Tab-separated table of C-alpha atoms in Angstrom:
chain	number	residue	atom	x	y	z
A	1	UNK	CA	17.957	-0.258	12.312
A	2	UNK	CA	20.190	2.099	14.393
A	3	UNK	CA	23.523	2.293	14.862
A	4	UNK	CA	23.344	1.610	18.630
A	5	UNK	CA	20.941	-1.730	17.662
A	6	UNK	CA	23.813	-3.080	15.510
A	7	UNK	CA	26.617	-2.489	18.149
A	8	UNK	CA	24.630	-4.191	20.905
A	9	UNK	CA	23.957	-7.383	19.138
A	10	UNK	CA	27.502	-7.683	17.782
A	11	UNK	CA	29.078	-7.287	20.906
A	12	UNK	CA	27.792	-9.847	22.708
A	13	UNK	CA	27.494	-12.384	19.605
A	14	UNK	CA	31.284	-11.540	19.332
A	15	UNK	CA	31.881	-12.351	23.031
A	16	UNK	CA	29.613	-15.355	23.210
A	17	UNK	CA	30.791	-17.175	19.915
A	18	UNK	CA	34.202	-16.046	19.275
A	19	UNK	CA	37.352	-17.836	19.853
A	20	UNK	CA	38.856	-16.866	22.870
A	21	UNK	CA	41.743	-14.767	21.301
A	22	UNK	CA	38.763	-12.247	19.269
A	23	UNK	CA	36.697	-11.834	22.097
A	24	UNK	CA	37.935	-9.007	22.595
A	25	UNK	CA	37.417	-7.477	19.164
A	26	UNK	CA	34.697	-5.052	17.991
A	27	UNK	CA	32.826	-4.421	15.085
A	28	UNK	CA	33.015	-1.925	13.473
A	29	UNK	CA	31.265	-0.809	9.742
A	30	UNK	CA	31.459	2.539	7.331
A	31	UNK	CA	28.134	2.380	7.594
A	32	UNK	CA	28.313	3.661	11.138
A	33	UNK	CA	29.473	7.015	9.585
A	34	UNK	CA	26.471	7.324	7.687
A	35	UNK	CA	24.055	6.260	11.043
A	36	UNK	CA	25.945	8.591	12.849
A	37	UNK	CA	25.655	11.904	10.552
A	38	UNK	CA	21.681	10.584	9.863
A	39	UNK	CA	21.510	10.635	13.893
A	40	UNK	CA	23.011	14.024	14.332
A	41	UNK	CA	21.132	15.959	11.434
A	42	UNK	CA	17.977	14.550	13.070
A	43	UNK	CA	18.679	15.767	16.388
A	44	UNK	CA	20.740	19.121	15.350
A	45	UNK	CA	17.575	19.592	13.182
A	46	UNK	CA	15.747	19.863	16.469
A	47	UNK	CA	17.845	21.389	18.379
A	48	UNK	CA	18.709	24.349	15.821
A	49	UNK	CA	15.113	25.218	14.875
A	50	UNK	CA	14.215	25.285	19.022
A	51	UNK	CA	17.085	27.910	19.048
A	52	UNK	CA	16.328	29.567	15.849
A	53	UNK	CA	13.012	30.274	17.204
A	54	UNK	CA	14.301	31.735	20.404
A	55	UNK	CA	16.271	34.085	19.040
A	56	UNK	CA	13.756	34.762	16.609
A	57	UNK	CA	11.340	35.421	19.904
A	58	UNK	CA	13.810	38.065	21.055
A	59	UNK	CA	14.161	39.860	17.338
A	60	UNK	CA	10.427	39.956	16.819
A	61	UNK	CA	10.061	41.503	20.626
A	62	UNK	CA	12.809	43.823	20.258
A	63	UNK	CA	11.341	44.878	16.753
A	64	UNK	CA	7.696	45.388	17.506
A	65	UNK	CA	7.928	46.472	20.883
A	66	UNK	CA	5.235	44.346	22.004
A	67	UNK	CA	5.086	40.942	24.141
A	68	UNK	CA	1.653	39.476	22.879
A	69	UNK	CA	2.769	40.397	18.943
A	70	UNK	CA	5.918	38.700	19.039
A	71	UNK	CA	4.463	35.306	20.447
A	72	UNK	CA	1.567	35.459	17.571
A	73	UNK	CA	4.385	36.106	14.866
A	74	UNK	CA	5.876	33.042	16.456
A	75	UNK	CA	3.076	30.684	16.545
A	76	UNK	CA	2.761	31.638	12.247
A	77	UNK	CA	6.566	30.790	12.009
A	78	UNK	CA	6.103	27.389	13.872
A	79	UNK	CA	3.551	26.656	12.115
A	80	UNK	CA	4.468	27.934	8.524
A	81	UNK	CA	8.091	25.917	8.860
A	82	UNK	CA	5.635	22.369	9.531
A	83	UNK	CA	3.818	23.104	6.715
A	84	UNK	CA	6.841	23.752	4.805
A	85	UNK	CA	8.452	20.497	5.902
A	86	UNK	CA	5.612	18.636	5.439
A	87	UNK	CA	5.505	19.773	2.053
A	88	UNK	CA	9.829	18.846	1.483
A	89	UNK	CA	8.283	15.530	2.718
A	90	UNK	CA	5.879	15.329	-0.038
A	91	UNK	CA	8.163	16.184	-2.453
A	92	UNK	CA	10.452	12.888	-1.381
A	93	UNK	CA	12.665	15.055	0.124
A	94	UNK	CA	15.020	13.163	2.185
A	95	UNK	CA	17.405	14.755	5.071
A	96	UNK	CA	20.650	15.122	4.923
A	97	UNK	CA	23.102	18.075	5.347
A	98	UNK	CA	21.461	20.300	2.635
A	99	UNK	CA	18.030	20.021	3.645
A	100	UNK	CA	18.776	20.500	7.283
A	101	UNK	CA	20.361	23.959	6.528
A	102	UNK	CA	17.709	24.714	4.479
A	103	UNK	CA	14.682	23.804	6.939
A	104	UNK	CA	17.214	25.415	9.821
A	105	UNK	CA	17.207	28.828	7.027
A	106	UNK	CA	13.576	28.924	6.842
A	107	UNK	CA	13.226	30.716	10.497
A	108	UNK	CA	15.778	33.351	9.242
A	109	UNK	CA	14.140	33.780	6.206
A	110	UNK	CA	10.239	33.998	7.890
A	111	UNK	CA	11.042	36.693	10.269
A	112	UNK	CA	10.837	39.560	7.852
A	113	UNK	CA	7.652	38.520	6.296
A	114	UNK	CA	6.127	38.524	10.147
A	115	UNK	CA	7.776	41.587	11.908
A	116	UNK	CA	6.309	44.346	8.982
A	117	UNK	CA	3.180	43.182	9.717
A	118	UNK	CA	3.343	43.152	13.308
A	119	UNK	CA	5.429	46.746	13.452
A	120	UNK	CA	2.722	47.967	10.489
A	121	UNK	CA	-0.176	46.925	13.738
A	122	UNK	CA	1.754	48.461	16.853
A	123	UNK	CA	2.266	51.588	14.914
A	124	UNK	CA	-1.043	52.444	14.151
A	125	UNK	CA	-2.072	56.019	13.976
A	126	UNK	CA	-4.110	56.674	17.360
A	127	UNK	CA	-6.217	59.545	15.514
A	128	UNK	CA	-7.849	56.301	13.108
A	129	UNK	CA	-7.855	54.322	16.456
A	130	UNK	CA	-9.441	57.038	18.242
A	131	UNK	CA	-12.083	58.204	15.561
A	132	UNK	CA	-13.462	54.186	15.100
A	133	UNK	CA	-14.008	53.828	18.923
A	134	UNK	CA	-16.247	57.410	18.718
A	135	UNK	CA	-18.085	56.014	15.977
A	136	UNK	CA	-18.619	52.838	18.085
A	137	UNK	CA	-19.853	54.711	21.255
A	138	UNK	CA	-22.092	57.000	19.515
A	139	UNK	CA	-23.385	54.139	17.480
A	140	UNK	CA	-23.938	52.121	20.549
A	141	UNK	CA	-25.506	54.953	22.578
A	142	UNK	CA	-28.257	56.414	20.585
A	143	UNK	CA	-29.354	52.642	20.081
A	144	UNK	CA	-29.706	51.804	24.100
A	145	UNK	CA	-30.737	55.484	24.734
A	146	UNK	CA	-34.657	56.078	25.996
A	147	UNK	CA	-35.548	59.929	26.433
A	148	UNK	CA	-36.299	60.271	29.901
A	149	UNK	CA	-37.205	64.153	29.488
A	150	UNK	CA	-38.617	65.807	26.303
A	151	UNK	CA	-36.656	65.699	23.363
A	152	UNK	CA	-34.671	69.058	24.051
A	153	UNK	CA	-33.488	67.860	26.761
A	154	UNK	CA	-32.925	64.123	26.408
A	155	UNK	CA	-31.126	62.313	29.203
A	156	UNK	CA	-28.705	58.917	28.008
A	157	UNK	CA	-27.845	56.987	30.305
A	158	UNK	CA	-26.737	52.922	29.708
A	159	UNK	CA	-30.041	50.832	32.038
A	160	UNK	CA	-27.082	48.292	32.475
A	161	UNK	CA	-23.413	47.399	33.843
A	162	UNK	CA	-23.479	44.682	31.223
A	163	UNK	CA	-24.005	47.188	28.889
A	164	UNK	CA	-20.579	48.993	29.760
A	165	UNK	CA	-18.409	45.938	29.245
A	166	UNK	CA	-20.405	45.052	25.820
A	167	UNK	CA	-19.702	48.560	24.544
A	168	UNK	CA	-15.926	48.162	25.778
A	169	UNK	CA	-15.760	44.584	23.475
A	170	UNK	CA	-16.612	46.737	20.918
A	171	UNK	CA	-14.539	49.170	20.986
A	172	UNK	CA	-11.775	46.619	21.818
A	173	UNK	CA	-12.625	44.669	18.560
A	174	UNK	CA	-13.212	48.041	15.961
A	175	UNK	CA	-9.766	49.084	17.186
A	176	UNK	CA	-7.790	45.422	16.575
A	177	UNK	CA	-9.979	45.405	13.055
A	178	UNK	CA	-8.619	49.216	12.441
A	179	UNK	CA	-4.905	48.397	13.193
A	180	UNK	CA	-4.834	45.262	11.022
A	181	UNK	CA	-6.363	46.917	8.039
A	182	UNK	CA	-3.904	49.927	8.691
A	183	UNK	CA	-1.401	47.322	8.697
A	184	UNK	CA	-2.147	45.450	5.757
A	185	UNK	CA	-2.860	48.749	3.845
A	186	UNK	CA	0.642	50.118	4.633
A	187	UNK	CA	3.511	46.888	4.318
A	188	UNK	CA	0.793	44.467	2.679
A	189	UNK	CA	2.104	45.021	-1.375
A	190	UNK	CA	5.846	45.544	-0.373
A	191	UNK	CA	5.445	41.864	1.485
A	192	UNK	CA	3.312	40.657	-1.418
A	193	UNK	CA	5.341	41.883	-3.666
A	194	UNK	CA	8.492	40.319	-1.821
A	195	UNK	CA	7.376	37.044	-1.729
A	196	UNK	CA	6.323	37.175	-5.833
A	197	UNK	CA	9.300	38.355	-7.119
A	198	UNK	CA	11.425	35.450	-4.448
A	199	UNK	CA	9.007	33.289	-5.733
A	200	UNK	CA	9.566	33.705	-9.275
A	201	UNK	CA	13.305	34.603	-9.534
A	202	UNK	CA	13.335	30.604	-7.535
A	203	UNK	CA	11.646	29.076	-10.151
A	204	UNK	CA	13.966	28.970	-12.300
A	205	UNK	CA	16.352	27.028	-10.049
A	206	UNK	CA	13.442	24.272	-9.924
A	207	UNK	CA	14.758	23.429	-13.488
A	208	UNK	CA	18.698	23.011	-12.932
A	209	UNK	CA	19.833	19.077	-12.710
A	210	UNK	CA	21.684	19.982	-9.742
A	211	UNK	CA	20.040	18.525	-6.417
A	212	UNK	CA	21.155	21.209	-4.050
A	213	UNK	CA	19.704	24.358	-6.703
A	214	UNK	CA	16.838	22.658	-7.353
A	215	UNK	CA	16.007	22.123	-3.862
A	216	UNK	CA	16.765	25.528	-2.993
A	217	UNK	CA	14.336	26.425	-5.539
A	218	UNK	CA	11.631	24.872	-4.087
A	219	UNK	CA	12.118	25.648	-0.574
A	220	UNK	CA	11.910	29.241	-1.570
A	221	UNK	CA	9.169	29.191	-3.437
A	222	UNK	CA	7.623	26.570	-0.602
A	223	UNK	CA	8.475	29.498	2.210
A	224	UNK	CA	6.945	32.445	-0.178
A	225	UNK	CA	3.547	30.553	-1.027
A	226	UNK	CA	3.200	29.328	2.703
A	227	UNK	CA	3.773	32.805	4.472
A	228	UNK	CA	1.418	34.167	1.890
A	229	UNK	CA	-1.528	31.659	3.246
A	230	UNK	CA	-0.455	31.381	6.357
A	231	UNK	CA	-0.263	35.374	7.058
A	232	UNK	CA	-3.222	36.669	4.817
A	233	UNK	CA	-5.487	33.576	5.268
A	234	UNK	CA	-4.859	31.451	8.794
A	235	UNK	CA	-2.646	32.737	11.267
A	236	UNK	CA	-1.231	35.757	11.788
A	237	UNK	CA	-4.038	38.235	10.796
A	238	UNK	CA	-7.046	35.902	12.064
A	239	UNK	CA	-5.266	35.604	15.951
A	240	UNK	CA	-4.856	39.612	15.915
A	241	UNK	CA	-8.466	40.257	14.580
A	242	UNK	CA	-9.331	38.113	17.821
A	243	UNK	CA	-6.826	38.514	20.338
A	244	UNK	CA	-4.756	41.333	19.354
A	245	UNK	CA	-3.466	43.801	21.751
A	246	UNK	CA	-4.974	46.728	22.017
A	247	UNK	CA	-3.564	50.150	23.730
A	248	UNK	CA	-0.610	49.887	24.845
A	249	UNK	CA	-1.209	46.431	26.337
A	250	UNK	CA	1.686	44.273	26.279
A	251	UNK	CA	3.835	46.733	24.933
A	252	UNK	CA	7.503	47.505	25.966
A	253	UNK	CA	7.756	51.703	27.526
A	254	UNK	CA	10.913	52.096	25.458
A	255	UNK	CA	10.789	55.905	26.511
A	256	UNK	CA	10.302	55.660	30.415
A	257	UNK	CA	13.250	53.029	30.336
A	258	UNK	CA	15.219	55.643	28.649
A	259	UNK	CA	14.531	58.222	30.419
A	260	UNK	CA	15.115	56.054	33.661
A	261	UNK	CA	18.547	55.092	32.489
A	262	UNK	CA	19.160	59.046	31.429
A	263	UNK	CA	18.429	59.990	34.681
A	264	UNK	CA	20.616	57.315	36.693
A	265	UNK	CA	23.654	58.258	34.367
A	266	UNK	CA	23.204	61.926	35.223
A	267	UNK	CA	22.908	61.699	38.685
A	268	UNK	CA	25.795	59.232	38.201
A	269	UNK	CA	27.517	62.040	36.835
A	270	UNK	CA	27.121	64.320	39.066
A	271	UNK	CA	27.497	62.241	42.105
A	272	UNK	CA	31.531	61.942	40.287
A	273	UNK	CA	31.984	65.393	39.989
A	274	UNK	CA	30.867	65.808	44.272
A	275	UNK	CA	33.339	63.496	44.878
């Protein structure tokens, strides 16, 4: 029963049954307090993660450098914290100002498991990139080609247009598998390593008597299990090995807006020194 539901049948029980001199009294309870801080952690809960995750939106774009990364990193952070929470849930966890900063921590604490991963993909080296795709093409070529002259001087051609855009998938898909295992292979122990040692240096917090250390305990060890699964296993890795960006698709020209704003502030400057 809410707050709100009390009030409005007290106030017009009050009015309807009261003697005339306390009809014009209103009930009040300390139990309000408590309805009213339950109401606003509820709804600052909300409110703060829908933020949190905005400005985590920005970070991850301004970090990586690329549009299409920073909205897969935050599809695994939305759905890493439910996970999370539905775990706090399972554990009896019940809200109140403690757990609300914790679950409101938890986008903080996710972005730098995400963003290594999705800075280790962006900066792939384009030689890798580069030698994969040849290996596709040539691979792909001798097994469509027909020798149309003898075989000193054998002609390859592609019989169809299909065949163009099949051999583009291809080379679309060996260069999202090379950046992700380039990725993995570069930041994947320091992040595995990360979440271990977070994970084990929390454990022993699970043991203290003390509600708020022992639930801090658990919500990092809850956070360094989850991103584990959730990057390595379901989300981040498996929607970049299938819609990753490739080139330089989606990606912010960091230089040419540099060089843009160079050359407005020297003409700027010199324009001054006409005057």
């Amino acid at each position: 029963m809410t707050t709100m539901t009390i009030k409005n049948f007290f106030d017009p029980y009050i009015k309807q049954n009261a003697p005339k001199h306390l009809q014009h009294v209103w009930f009040s309870s300390p139990g309000f307090a408590f309805h009213g801080v339950q109401r606003e952690l509820l709804v600052g809960s909300y409110s703060s993660l829908i933020a949190s995750l905005g400005i985590a939106l920005f970070v991850l774009f301004l970090t990586s450098g690329n549009l299409f990364i920073a909205v897969y990193a935050l599809i695994t952070i939305t759905f890493v914290i439910a996970v999370s929470v539905a775990i706090f849930a399972a554990l009896k966890w019940e809200l109140g100002i403690v757990e609300a900063i914790i679950v409101i921590m938890s986008v903080s604490l996710s972005v730098d498991f995400v963003v290594h991963f999705g800075v280790g993909y962006i900066h792939t080296d384009s030689a890798d990139i580069d030698h994969e795709r040849k290996k596709i093409k040539q691979h792909y070529l001798s097994s469509i080609s027909t020798p149309t002259e003898p075989p000193d001087n054998m002609e390859i051609r592609i019989p169809r247009k299909m065949s163009t855009y099949h051999l583009i998938y291809k080379q679309q898909q060996i260069e999202r598998e090379t950046r992700v295992t380039e990725s993995i292979s570069r930041v994947g122990s320091a992040v595995f390593m990360a979440a271990f040692t977070t994970f084990a240096a929390r454990f022993s917090m699970t043991l203290s008597s003390l509600t708020a250390f022992r639930q801090m305990g658990q919500f990092l060890m809850t956070i360094s299990i989850a991103y584990i699964m959730g990057i390595f296993n379901v989300f981040l890795f498996t929607i970049m090995c299938l819609i990753g960006p490739v080139g330089k698709c989606g990606s912010i020209p960091f230089t040419r807006i540099g060089e843009y704003f160079k050359r407005c502030l020297l003409f700027r400057c010199q324009y001054c020194k006409l005057k």
